Coordinates of N, CA and C in Angstrom, one line a residue:
X1 N 60.2 29.8 -31.5 CA 61.0 29.0 -30.6 C 62.2 28.4 -31.4
X2 N 63.3 28.3 -30.7 CA 64.5 27.7 -31.3 C 64.3 26.2 -31.5
X3 N 64.9 25.8 -32.6 CA 64.8 24.4 -32.9 C 65.5 23.5 -31.9
X4 N 64.9 22.4 -31.5 CA 65.5 21.5 -30.5 C 66.8 20.9 -31.1
X5 N 67.9 20.9 -30.4 CA 69.0 20.3 -31.0 C 68.8 18.8 -31.1
X6 N 69.5 18.1 -32.1 CA 69.3 16.7 -32.2 C 69.9 15.9 -31.1
X7 N 69.4 14.8 -30.8 CA 69.9 13.9 -29.7 C 71.1 13.2 -30.2
X8 N 72.1 13.1 -29.4 CA 73.3 12.3 -29.7 C 73.0 10.9 -30.1
X9 N 73.6 10.4 -31.1 CA 73.5 9.0 -31.5 C 74.9 8.4 -31.6
X10 N 75.1 7.2 -30.9 CA 76.4 6.6 -30.9 C 76.4 5.4 -31.9
X11 N 77.5 5.3 -32.6 CA 77.7 4.2 -33.6 C 79.1 3.6 -33.4
X12 N 79.2 2.4 -33.8 CA 80.5 1.7 -33.8 C 80.8 1.1 -35.2
X13 N 82.0 1.3 -35.7 CA 82.4 0.9 -37.1 C 83.6 0.0 -37.0
X14 N 83.5 -1.2 -37.6 CA 84.6 -2.1 -37.7 C 85.1 -2.1 -39.1
X15 N 86.3 -1.7 -39.4 CA 86.8 -1.7 -40.8 C 88.2 -2.4 -40.7
X16 N 88.2 -3.6 -41.3 CA 89.5 -4.4 -41.3 C 89.3 -5.6 -42.1
X17 N 90.4 -6.2 -42.4 CA 90.4 -7.4 -43.2 C 91.4 -7.5 -44.3
X18 N 91.4 -8.5 -45.1 CA 92.4 -8.9 -46.1 C 92.0 -8.5 -47.5
X19 N 93.0 -8.3 -48.4 CA 92.8 -8.2 -49.8 C 92.0 -7.0 -50.3
X20 N 91.7 -6.1 -49.4 CA 91.0 -4.9 -49.8 C 91.7 -3.6 -49.3
X21 N 91.4 -2.5 -50.0 CA 91.8 -1.2 -49.5 C 90.8 -0.8 -48.4
X22 N 91.1 -1.2 -47.2 CA 90.2 -0.9 -46.1 C 90.2 0.6 -45.8
X23 N 91.3 1.3 -46.0 CA 91.4 2.7 -45.7 C 90.4 3.6 -46.4
X24 N 90.2 3.3 -47.7 CA 89.3 4.1 -48.5 C 87.8 4.0 -48.0
X25 N 87.3 2.8 -47.8 CA 85.9 2.8 -47.3 C 85.8 3.3 -45.9
X26 N 86.8 3.1 -45.1 CA 86.8 3.7 -43.7 C 86.6 5.2 -43.8
X27 N 87.5 5.8 -44.6 CA 87.4 7.3 -44.7 C 86.0 7.7 -45.3
X28 N 85.6 7.1 -46.4 CA 84.4 7.5 -47.0 C 83.1 7.3 -46.1
X29 N 83.1 6.2 -45.4 CA 81.9 6.0 -44.5 C 82.0 7.0 -43.4
X30 N 83.2 7.3 -42.8 CA 83.2 8.3 -41.7 C 82.8 9.7 -42.2
X31 N 83.1 10.0 -43.5 CA 82.7 11.2 -44.1 C 81.1 11.3 -44.2
X32 N 80.5 10.2 -44.5 CA 79.1 10.1 -44.6 C 78.5 10.2 -43.2
X33 N 79.1 9.6 -42.2 CA 78.6 9.7 -40.9 C 78.7 11.2 -40.4
X34 N 79.8 11.8 -40.8 CA 80.0 13.2 -40.4 C 79.0 14.2 -40.9
X35 N 78.2 13.8 -41.9 CA 77.1 14.6 -42.4 C 76.1 14.8 -41.4
X36 N 76.1 14.0 -40.3 CA 75.2 14.1 -39.2 C 76.0 14.4 -37.9
X37 N 76.1 15.6 -37.5 CA 77.0 16.0 -36.4 C 76.6 15.3 -35.1
X38 N 75.4 14.8 -35.0 CA 75.0 14.2 -33.7 C 75.5 12.7 -33.6
X39 N 76.0 12.2 -34.7 CA 76.5 10.8 -34.6 C 78.0 10.9 -34.1
X40 N 78.3 10.1 -33.1 CA 79.6 10.0 -32.5 C 80.0 8.6 -32.7
X41 N 81.1 8.4 -33.4 CA 81.5 7.0 -33.9 C 82.9 6.6 -33.3
X42 N 82.9 5.4 -32.8 CA 84.2 4.8 -32.5 C 84.5 3.8 -33.7
X43 N 85.8 3.6 -33.9 CA 86.3 2.8 -35.0 C 87.2 1.7 -34.5
X44 N 87.0 0.5 -35.0 CA 87.9 -0.6 -34.5 C 88.4 -1.4 -35.7
X45 N 89.4 -2.2 -35.4 CA 90.1 -3.0 -36.5 C 89.8 -4.5 -36.3
X46 N 88.9 -4.8 -35.3 CA 88.4 -6.2 -35.1 C 87.2 -6.2 -34.2
X47 N 86.7 -7.3 -33.8 CA 85.5 -7.4 -33.1 C 85.7 -7.4 -31.5
X48 N 86.8 -7.0 -31.1 CA 87.0 -6.8 -29.7 C 86.3 -5.6 -29.2
X49 N 86.1 -5.5 -27.9 CA 85.5 -4.3 -27.3 C 84.1 -4.1 -27.6
X50 N 83.3 -5.2 -27.9 CA 81.9 -5.0 -28.3 C 81.0 -4.5 -27.1
X51 N 81.6 -4.4 -25.9 CA 80.8 -3.8 -24.8 C 80.4 -2.4 -25.3
X52 N 81.2 -1.8 -26.2 CA 80.8 -0.5 -26.7 C 79.4 -0.4 -27.3
X53 N 79.0 -1.6 -27.8 CA 77.6 -1.6 -28.5 C 76.5 -1.3 -27.5
X54 N 76.7 -1.5 -26.2 CA 75.7 -1.1 -25.2 C 75.3 0.3 -25.3
X55 N 76.2 1.2 -25.8 CA 75.9 2.6 -25.9 C 75.5 3.0 -27.3
X56 N 75.5 2.0 -28.3 CA 75.3 2.3 -29.7 C 74.0 2.0 -30.2
X57 N 73.5 2.8 -31.1 CA 72.3 2.5 -31.8 C 72.5 1.6 -33.0
X58 N 73.7 1.7 -33.6 CA 74.0 0.9 -34.8 C 75.5 0.6 -34.9
X59 N 75.7 -0.5 -35.7 CA 77.1 -1.0 -36.0 C 77.2 -1.0 -37.5
X60 N 78.4 -0.7 -38.0 CA 78.8 -0.8 -39.4 C 80.0 -1.7 -39.5
X61 N 80.0 -2.6 -40.5 CA 81.2 -3.4 -40.7 C 81.5 -3.4 -42.2
X62 N 82.8 -3.1 -42.5 CA 83.4 -3.3 -43.8 C 84.6 -4.2 -43.6
X63 N 84.5 -5.5 -43.8 CA 85.5 -6.4 -43.5 C 85.7 -7.5 -44.6
X64 N 86.8 -8.2 -44.5 CA 86.9 -9.4 -45.4 C 87.8 -10.4 -44.6
X65 N 87.2 -11.6 -44.5 CA 87.9 -12.7 -43.8 C 88.2 -12.3 -42.4
X66 N 87.3 -11.7 -41.7 CA 87.4 -11.3 -40.3 C 86.2 -11.8 -39.6
X67 N 86.3 -12.7 -38.7 CA 85.2 -13.2 -37.9 C 85.3 -12.8 -36.4
X68 N 84.2 -12.6 -35.8 CA 84.2 -12.5 -34.3 C 84.4 -13.9 -33.7
X69 N 84.9 -13.9 -32.5 CA 85.0 -15.1 -31.8 C 83.6 -15.6 -31.5
X70 N 83.5 -16.9 -31.1 CA 82.1 -17.4 -30.7 C 81.5 -16.5 -29.6
X71 N 82.3 -16.1 -28.6 CA 81.8 -15.3 -27.5 C 81.4 -13.9 -28.1
X72 N 82.2 -13.3 -29.0 CA 81.8 -12.0 -29.6 C 80.6 -12.1 -30.4
X73 N 80.4 -13.3 -31.1 CA 79.2 -13.5 -31.9 C 78.0 -13.5 -31.0
X74 N 78.1 -14.1 -29.8 CA 77.0 -14.1 -28.8 C 76.7 -12.7 -28.4
X75 N 77.7 -11.9 -28.2 CA 77.5 -10.5 -27.8 C 76.7 -9.8 -28.9
X76 N 77.1 -10.0 -30.1 CA 76.4 -9.3 -31.3 C 75.0 -9.8 -31.3
X77 N 74.7 -11.1 -31.2 CA 73.4 -11.6 -31.2 C 72.5 -11.0 -30.1
X78 N 73.0 -10.9 -28.9 CA 72.3 -10.4 -27.8 C 72.0 -8.9 -28.0
X79 N 72.9 -8.2 -28.6 CA 72.7 -6.8 -28.9 C 71.6 -6.6 -29.9
X80 N 71.6 -7.4 -31.0 CA 70.6 -7.4 -32.0 C 69.2 -7.7 -31.4
X81 N 69.2 -8.7 -30.6 CA 67.9 -9.2 -30.0 C 67.3 -8.0 -29.3
X82 N 68.1 -7.1 -28.7 CA 67.5 -6.0 -27.9 C 67.2 -4.8 -28.8
X83 N 67.5 -4.9 -30.1 CA 67.1 -3.8 -31.0 C 68.2 -3.1 -31.7
X84 N 69.4 -3.6 -31.6 CA 70.5 -3.0 -32.4 C 70.3 -3.2 -33.9
X85 N 71.0 -2.3 -34.6 CA 70.9 -2.3 -36.1 C 72.4 -2.4 -36.6
X86 N 72.5 -3.3 -37.6 CA 73.8 -3.7 -38.1 C 73.8 -3.4 -39.6
X87 N 74.6 -2.5 -40.0 CA 74.8 -2.2 -41.5 C 76.1 -2.9 -41.9
X88 N 75.9 -4.1 -42.5 CA 77.0 -5.0 -42.9 C 77.3 -4.8 -44.4
X89 N 78.5 -4.5 -44.7 CA 79.0 -4.2 -46.1 C 79.9 -5.2 -46.7
X90 N 79.8 -5.4 -48.0 CA 80.6 -6.2 -48.8 C 81.1 -7.5 -48.2
X91 N 82.3 -7.7 -47.7 CA 82.8 -9.0 -47.3 C 82.6 -9.4 -45.9
X92 N 81.7 -8.7 -45.2 CA 81.4 -9.1 -43.8 C 81.1 -10.6 -43.6
X93 N 80.5 -11.2 -44.7 CA 80.1 -12.6 -44.5 C 81.1 -13.6 -45.1
X94 N 82.4 -13.2 -45.2 CA 83.4 -14.0 -45.9 C 84.4 -14.7 -45.0
X95 N 84.6 -16.0 -45.2 CA 85.7 -16.7 -44.6 C 86.5 -17.3 -45.8
X96 N 87.8 -17.0 -45.9 CA 88.6 -17.5 -47.1 C 89.7 -18.3 -46.6
X97 N 89.9 -19.5 -47.3 CA 91.0 -20.4 -47.0 C 91.6 -20.9 -48.3
X98 N 92.9 -20.8 -48.4 CA 93.6 -21.2 -49.7 C 93.9 -22.7 -49.5
X99 N 93.5 -23.5 -50.5 CA 93.7 -24.9 -50.5 C 95.2 -25.2 -51.0
X100 N 95.6 -26.5 -50.9 CA 96.9 -26.9 -51.3 C 97.1 -26.7 -52.8
X101 N 95.9 -26.7 -53.5 CA 96.0 -26.5 -55.0 C 96.0 -25.0 -55.4
X102 N 95.9 -24.2 -54.4 CA 95.9 -22.7 -54.7 C 94.6 -22.1 -55.0
X103 N 93.5 -22.9 -54.7 CA 92.2 -22.4 -54.9 C 91.7 -21.8 -53.6
X104 N 90.6 -21.0 -53.7 CA 90.1 -20.3 -52.5 C 88.8 -21.1 -52.1
X105 N 88.7 -21.5 -50.8 CA 87.6 -22.2 -50.3 C 86.9 -21.3 -49.3
X106 N 85.6 -21.5 -49.1 CA 84.8 -20.7 -48.1 C 84.2 -21.7 -47.1
X107 N 85.0 -22.1 -46.1 CA 84.6 -23.2 -45.2 C 83.4 -22.8 -44.4
X108 N 82.6 -23.9 -44.1 CA 81.4 -23.7 -43.3 C 81.6 -24.0 -41.9
X109 N 82.5 -23.2 -41.3 CA 82.9 -23.4 -39.9 C 82.5 -22.4 -38.9
X110 N 81.7 -21.4 -39.3 CA 81.1 -20.4 -38.4 C 79.6 -20.2 -38.7
X111 N 78.9 -21.3 -38.5 CA 77.4 -21.2 -38.8 C 76.7 -20.2 -37.9
X112 N 77.3 -20.0 -36.7 CA 76.7 -19.0 -35.8 C 76.6 -17.6 -36.4
X113 N 77.8 -17.2 -37.0 CA 77.8 -15.9 -37.6 C 77.0 -15.9 -38.9
X114 N 77.2 -16.9 -39.7 CA 76.5 -16.8 -41.0 C 75.0 -16.9 -40.9
X115 N 74.5 -17.7 -39.9 CA 73.1 -17.7 -39.7 C 72.6 -16.4 -39.3
X116 N 73.4 -15.7 -38.4 CA 73.0 -14.3 -38.0 C 72.9 -13.4 -39.2
X117 N 73.9 -13.4 -40.1 CA 74.0 -12.5 -41.2 C 73.0 -12.9 -42.3
X118 N 72.6 -14.2 -42.4 CA 71.6 -14.6 -43.4 C 72.2 -15.1 -44.7
X119 N 73.5 -14.8 -44.9 CA 74.2 -15.3 -46.1 C 75.6 -15.6 -45.8
X120 N 76.3 -16.5 -46.6 CA 77.7 -16.7 -46.5 C 78.3 -16.6 -47.9
X121 N 79.4 -15.8 -48.0 CA 80.2 -15.7 -49.3 C 80.7 -17.1 -49.7
X122 N 80.6 -17.4 -51.0 CA 81.1 -18.7 -51.5 C 82.2 -18.4 -52.5
X123 N 82.0 -17.5 -53.4 CA 82.9 -17.3 -54.5 C 82.6 -16.0 -55.2
X124 N 83.5 -15.5 -56.1 CA 83.1 -14.4 -57.0 C 83.8 -14.6 -58.3
X125 N 83.1 -14.2 -59.4 CA 83.7 -14.2 -60.7 C 84.7 -13.0 -60.8
X126 N 85.4 -12.9 -61.9 CA 86.2 -11.7 -62.1 C 85.4 -10.4 -62.1
X127 N 86.0 -9.3 -61.7 CA 85.2 -8.1 -61.7 C 84.7 -7.8 -63.1
X128 N 83.4 -7.4 -63.1 CA 82.8 -7.1 -64.4 C 81.5 -6.3 -64.2
X129 N 80.9 -5.9 -65.2 CA 79.6 -5.2 -65.1 C 78.5 -6.2 -65.0
X130 N 77.5 -5.9 -64.1 CA 76.3 -6.7 -64.0 C 75.1 -5.8 -63.6
X131 N 73.9 -6.3 -64.0 CA 72.7 -5.5 -63.7 C 72.3 -5.8 -62.2
X132 N 71.7 -4.7 -61.6 CA 71.1 -4.9 -60.3 C 69.6 -4.5 -60.4
X133 N 68.8 -5.5 -60.0 CA 67.3 -5.3 -60.1 C 66.8 -5.0 -58.8
X134 N 66.0 -3.9 -58.7 CA 65.3 -3.5 -57.5 C 64.0 -4.3 -57.4
X135 N 64.0 -5.3 -56.5 CA 62.8 -6.2 -56.4 C 61.8 -5.7 -55.4
X136 N 62.2 -4.8 -54.4 CA 61.2 -4.2 -53.5 C 61.3 -2.7 -53.7
X137 N 60.4 -2.1 -54.4 CA 60.5 -0.7 -54.8 C 59.8 0.2 -53.7
X138 N 59.3 -0.4 -52.7 CA 58.5 0.4 -51.7 C 59.3 0.5 -50.4
X139 N 60.5 0.0 -50.3 CA 61.3 0.1 -49.1 C 62.0 1.4 -49.0
X140 N 62.2 2.0 -47.8 CA 62.9 3.3 -47.7 C 64.3 3.2 -48.3
X141 N 64.9 2.1 -48.3 CA 66.3 2.0 -48.9 C 66.3 2.0 -50.4
X142 N 65.2 1.7 -51.0 CA 65.2 1.5 -52.5 C 64.2 2.4 -53.2
X143 N 63.3 3.0 -52.5 CA 62.2 3.8 -53.1 C 62.8 4.9 -54.0
X144 N 62.4 4.9 -55.3 CA 62.8 5.9 -56.2 C 64.1 5.5 -57.0
X145 N 64.7 4.4 -56.6 CA 65.9 4.0 -57.3 C 65.5 3.0 -58.4
X146 N 66.0 3.3 -59.6 CA 65.7 2.4 -60.7 C 66.7 1.3 -60.8
X147 N 66.4 0.3 -61.5 CA 67.4 -0.8 -61.8 C 68.7 -0.1 -62.4
X148 N 69.8 -0.7 -62.1 CA 71.1 0.0 -62.6 C 72.1 -1.1 -62.9
X149 N 73.2 -0.7 -63.6 CA 74.3 -1.6 -63.8 C 75.5 -1.0 -63.0
X150 N 76.4 -1.9 -62.6 CA 77.5 -1.5 -61.8 C 78.7 -2.5 -62.2
X151 N 79.9 -1.9 -62.2 CA 81.1 -2.7 -62.3 C 81.6 -3.0 -60.8
X152 N 81.6 -4.3 -60.4 CA 81.9 -4.6 -59.1 C 82.4 -6.0 -59.0
X153 N 82.8 -6.4 -57.8 CA 83.1 -7.8 -57.5 C 81.8 -8.5 -57.0
X154 N 81.2 -9.3 -57.8 CA 80.0 -9.9 -57.5 C 80.2 -11.0 -56.5
X155 N 79.7 -10.8 -55.2 CA 79.8 -11.9 -54.2 C 78.7 -12.9 -54.4
X156 N 79.1 -14.1 -54.8 CA 78.1 -15.2 -54.9 C 78.0 -15.8 -53.5
X157 N 76.8 -16.0 -53.0 CA 76.7 -16.4 -51.6 C 75.6 -17.5 -51.5
X158 N 75.6 -18.2 -50.4 CA 74.5 -19.1 -50.1 C 73.7 -18.5 -49.0
X159 N 72.4 -18.7 -49.1 CA 71.5 -18.1 -48.0 C 71.4 -19.1 -46.9
X160 N 71.6 -18.6 -45.7 CA 71.7 -19.4 -44.5 C 70.6 -19.2 -43.5
X161 N 69.7 -18.2 -43.8 CA 68.5 -17.9 -42.9 C 67.6 -17.1 -43.7
X162 N 66.3 -16.9 -43.2 CA 65.4 -16.1 -44.0 C 65.9 -14.6 -44.1
X163 N 65.8 -14.1 -45.3 CA 66.2 -12.7 -45.6 C 65.1 -12.1 -46.5
X164 N 65.0 -10.8 -46.5 CA 64.1 -10.0 -47.3 C 64.9 -9.3 -48.3
X165 N 64.9 -9.8 -49.5 CA 65.8 -9.2 -50.6 C 65.2 -8.0 -51.2
X166 N 66.0 -6.9 -51.2 CA 65.6 -5.6 -51.8 C 66.1 -5.4 -53.2
X167 N 67.3 -5.9 -53.4 CA 68.0 -5.8 -54.7 C 68.7 -7.1 -55.0
X168 N 68.7 -7.5 -56.2 CA 69.3 -8.8 -56.6 C 69.9 -8.7 -58.0
X169 N 70.6 -9.8 -58.4 CA 71.1 -10.0 -59.7 C 71.0 -11.5 -60.0
X170 N 71.4 -11.9 -61.2 CA 71.5 -13.3 -61.5 C 72.9 -13.5 -62.1
X171 N 73.4 -14.7 -61.9 CA 74.8 -15.0 -62.4 C 74.8 -16.5 -62.9
X172 N 75.5 -16.7 -64.0 CA 75.7 -18.0 -64.5 C 77.1 -18.0 -65.2
X173 N 77.9 -19.0 -64.8 CA 79.2 -19.0 -65.4 C 80.3 -19.5 -64.4
X174 N 81.5 -19.0 -64.5 CA 82.6 -19.5 -63.7 C 83.2 -18.4 -62.8
X175 N 83.4 -18.9 -61.5 CA 84.1 -18.1 -60.5 C 85.5 -18.6 -60.5
X176 N 86.3 -18.1 -61.3 CA 87.7 -18.6 -61.5 C 88.5 -18.5 -60.2
X177 N 89.2 -19.6 -59.9 CA 90.0 -19.6 -58.7 C 89.4 -20.1 -57.4
X178 N 88.1 -20.4 -57.4 CA 87.4 -20.9 -56.2 C 87.1 -22.3 -56.3
X179 N 87.0 -23.0 -55.1 CA 86.7 -24.4 -55.1 C 85.3 -24.6 -55.7
X180 N 84.4 -23.7 -55.5 CA 83.0 -23.8 -56.1 C 83.0 -22.8 -57.3
X181 N 83.5 -23.3 -58.4 CA 83.8 -22.4 -59.5 C 82.7 -22.4 -60.6
X182 N 81.9 -23.5 -60.7 CA 80.9 -23.6 -61.7 C 79.5 -23.3 -61.2
X183 N 78.9 -22.3 -61.7 CA 77.6 -21.8 -61.2 C 76.5 -21.9 -62.3
X184 N 75.5 -22.7 -62.1 CA 74.3 -22.6 -62.9 C 73.6 -21.2 -62.7
X185 N 72.6 -20.9 -63.4 CA 71.9 -19.7 -63.3 C 71.4 -19.5 -61.8
X186 N 71.9 -18.5 -61.2 CA 71.7 -18.4 -59.7 C 71.2 -16.9 -59.4
X187 N 70.2 -16.8 -58.6 CA 69.8 -15.5 -58.1 C 70.6 -15.1 -56.9
X188 N 71.2 -13.9 -57.0 CA 72.2 -13.5 -56.0 C 71.6 -12.2 -55.3
X189 N 71.4 -12.3 -53.9 CA 71.0 -11.1 -53.2 C 72.1 -10.0 -53.2
X190 N 71.7 -8.8 -53.5 CA 72.7 -7.7 -53.4 C 72.5 -6.8 -52.2
X191 N 71.3 -6.4 -52.0 CA 70.9 -5.7 -50.7 C 69.7 -6.4 -50.1
X192 N 69.8 -6.7 -48.8 CA 68.7 -7.4 -48.2 C 68.6 -7.0 -46.7
X193 N 67.5 -7.2 -46.0 CA 67.4 -7.0 -44.6 C 67.1 -8.4 -43.9
X194 N 67.5 -8.4 -42.7 CA 67.2 -9.6 -41.9 C 66.8 -9.2 -40.5
X195 N 65.7 -9.6 -40.0 CA 65.3 -9.3 -38.6 C 65.8 -10.3 -37.6
X196 N 66.3 -9.9 -36.5 CA 66.7 -10.7 -35.4 C 66.2 -10.1 -34.1
X197 N 65.3 -10.8 -33.5 CA 64.7 -10.2 -32.3 C 64.1 -8.9 -32.6
X198 N 64.4 -7.9 -31.8 CA 64.0 -6.5 -32.0 C 64.9 -5.7 -32.9
X199 N 66.0 -6.4 -33.4 CA 67.0 -5.7 -34.2 C 66.9 -6.1 -35.7
X200 N 67.7 -5.5 -36.5 CA 67.7 -5.7 -37.9 C 69.1 -5.5 -38.5
X201 N 69.3 -6.4 -39.5 CA 70.6 -6.2 -40.3 C 70.2 -5.7 -41.7
X202 N 70.9 -4.8 -42.2 CA 70.9 -4.4 -43.6 C 72.2 -4.8 -44.2
X203 N 72.2 -5.7 -45.2 CA 73.4 -6.2 -45.8 C 73.5 -5.6 -47.3
X204 N 74.6 -5.0 -47.6 CA 74.9 -4.5 -49.0 C 76.2 -5.1 -49.4
X205 N 76.1 -6.0 -50.4 CA 77.2 -6.8 -50.9 C 78.1 -6.0 -51.9
X206 N 77.7 -4.9 -52.3 CA 78.5 -4.1 -53.2 C 79.6 -3.4 -52.5
X207 N 80.6 -2.8 -53.2 CA 81.6 -2.0 -52.6 C 83.0 -2.5 -52.5
X208 N 83.3 -3.4 -53.4 CA 84.7 -3.9 -53.4 C 85.7 -2.7 -53.6
X209 N 86.9 -2.8 -53.0 CA 87.8 -1.7 -53.2 C 89.2 -2.3 -52.9
X210 N 90.1 -2.1 -53.9 CA 91.5 -2.6 -53.7 C 92.5 -1.6 -54.3
X211 N 93.5 -1.2 -53.6 CA 94.5 -0.3 -54.0 C 95.7 -1.0 -54.5
X212 N 96.8 -0.3 -54.6 CA 98.1 -0.9 -55.1 C 98.8 -1.7 -54.1
X213 N 98.5 -1.5 -52.8 CA 99.3 -2.1 -51.7 C 98.5 -3.1 -50.8
X214 N 97.5 -3.7 -51.3 CA 96.6 -4.5 -50.5 C 96.7 -6.0 -50.6
X215 N 97.8 -6.4 -51.3 CA 98.0 -7.9 -51.4 C 99.4 -8.2 -50.9
X216 N 99.8 -7.8 -49.7 CA 101.1 -8.1 -49.2 C 101.4 -9.6 -49.1
X217 N 102.6 -9.9 -49.6 CA 103.0 -11.3 -49.6 C 102.6 -12.0 -50.8
X218 N 101.7 -11.4 -51.6 CA 101.2 -12.0 -52.8 C 101.7 -11.2 -54.0
X219 N 101.3 -9.9 -54.0 CA 101.8 -8.9 -55.1 C 102.2 -7.7 -54.4
X220 N 103.5 -7.3 -54.5 CA 104.0 -6.1 -53.8 C 103.3 -4.8 -54.3
X221 N 103.0 -4.8 -55.6 CA 102.4 -3.6 -56.2 C 101.3 -4.1 -57.2
X222 N 100.0 -3.9 -56.8 CA 98.9 -4.4 -57.6 C 98.6 -3.3 -58.6
X223 N 98.8 -3.5 -59.9 CA 98.8 -2.4 -60.9 C 97.5 -1.7 -61.1
X224 N 96.4 -2.3 -60.9 CA 95.1 -1.7 -61.3 C 94.2 -1.5 -60.1
X225 N 94.1 -0.3 -59.7 CA 93.2 0.0 -58.5 C 91.8 -0.4 -58.9
X226 N 91.0 -0.9 -58.0 CA 89.7 -1.4 -58.2 C 88.7 -0.6 -57.2
X227 N 88.0 0.4 -57.8 CA 87.1 1.2 -57.0 C 85.6 0.7 -57.1
X228 N 85.3 0.0 -58.1 CA 84.0 -0.6 -58.2 C 82.8 0.3 -57.9
X229 N 81.9 -0.1 -57.0 CA 80.7 0.6 -56.7 C 81.0 2.0 -56.1
X230 N 82.2 2.2 -55.6 CA 82.6 3.5 -55.0 C 82.7 4.6 -56.1
X231 N 82.6 4.2 -57.4 CA 82.6 5.1 -58.5 C 81.2 5.6 -58.8
X232 N 80.2 5.1 -58.1 CA 78.8 5.3 -58.6 C 78.0 6.1 -57.5
X233 N 77.3 7.1 -58.0 CA 76.4 7.9 -57.1 C 75.4 7.0 -56.4
X234 N 74.8 6.0 -57.1 CA 73.8 5.2 -56.5 C 74.3 4.4 -55.3
X235 N 75.5 4.1 -55.3 CA 76.1 3.4 -54.1 C 76.1 4.3 -52.9
X236 N 76.6 5.5 -53.1 CA 76.6 6.5 -52.0 C 75.2 6.8 -51.6
X237 N 74.2 6.8 -52.5 CA 72.8 7.0 -52.1 C 72.3 5.9 -51.2
X238 N 72.7 4.6 -51.6 CA 72.3 3.5 -50.7 C 73.0 3.6 -49.3
X239 N 74.2 4.0 -49.3 CA 74.9 4.1 -48.0 C 74.2 5.2 -47.1
X240 N 73.9 6.3 -47.8 CA 73.3 7.4 -47.0 C 71.9 7.0 -46.5
X241 N 71.2 6.3 -47.3 CA 69.8 5.8 -46.9 C 70.0 4.8 -45.7
X242 N 71.0 4.0 -45.8 CA 71.2 3.0 -44.8 C 71.6 3.6 -43.4
X243 N 72.4 4.7 -43.5 CA 72.8 5.4 -42.3 C 71.5 6.1 -41.7
X244 N 70.7 6.7 -42.6 CA 69.5 7.3 -42.1 C 68.6 6.3 -41.4
X245 N 68.5 5.1 -42.0 CA 67.6 4.1 -41.4 C 68.2 3.6 -40.1
X246 N 69.6 3.5 -40.0 CA 70.2 3.0 -38.8 C 70.1 4.1 -37.6
X247 N 70.1 5.3 -38.0 CA 70.0 6.4 -37.0 C 68.6 6.4 -36.3
X248 N 67.6 5.9 -36.9 CA 66.3 6.1 -36.4 C 66.0 5.1 -35.2
X249 N 65.4 5.5 -34.2 CA 65.1 4.6 -33.1 C 63.9 3.7 -33.5
X250 N 64.1 2.4 -33.3 CA 63.0 1.5 -33.8 C 63.2 1.1 -35.2
X251 N 62.1 0.5 -35.9 CA 62.3 0.0 -37.2 C 62.7 1.1 -38.2

């Protein structure tokens, strides 16, 4: 008998925001989605048009300092409650405001979104190498992956709701340029899941990316491209595993 063709799966991808090369992750993630011909993806530059989620099994976001409106956040929450899956990447949980002193603050003015995501970005130290510890070795997203080191922008966050941490690191030191700059030894979730109703979020904080032209009004030409986790096979492995998880109907 001929093999049954795969059933179409719809996805929605929001790729937008500040201070990052959004084009590169957009292209790379679309290439990973294209490894599965049954996935049909729409791409957006903000959270408008979330009615599209009614046809979608999963949502992917790669953003920085981009929030849904309160009404859009309610749409997201309702969709998750019904069983939607959200693959949230890097800066999805970030709100950034520059103070009069030139520091970066992370104001707590969208608790609806941050409680849904389970964490909120607070600060990051300069890009450097750090170890990533696999704390749940039995999950489908981590099984067979050993602890590793990665050069990336470490997003230091506060936990806003119960999460199930799959990978983590620890940080102690200074997050230069942020209002919350001094950090005692802190456990930092890197990859985690969060259940909401019948739905689930997988958050992966790795994956900073900045090209030469991504700080308009600040630096016309940024001299050193930052590819961070995008240089590592393990990151692509995690992305592929997350897409496979998101494609599946149910848990």
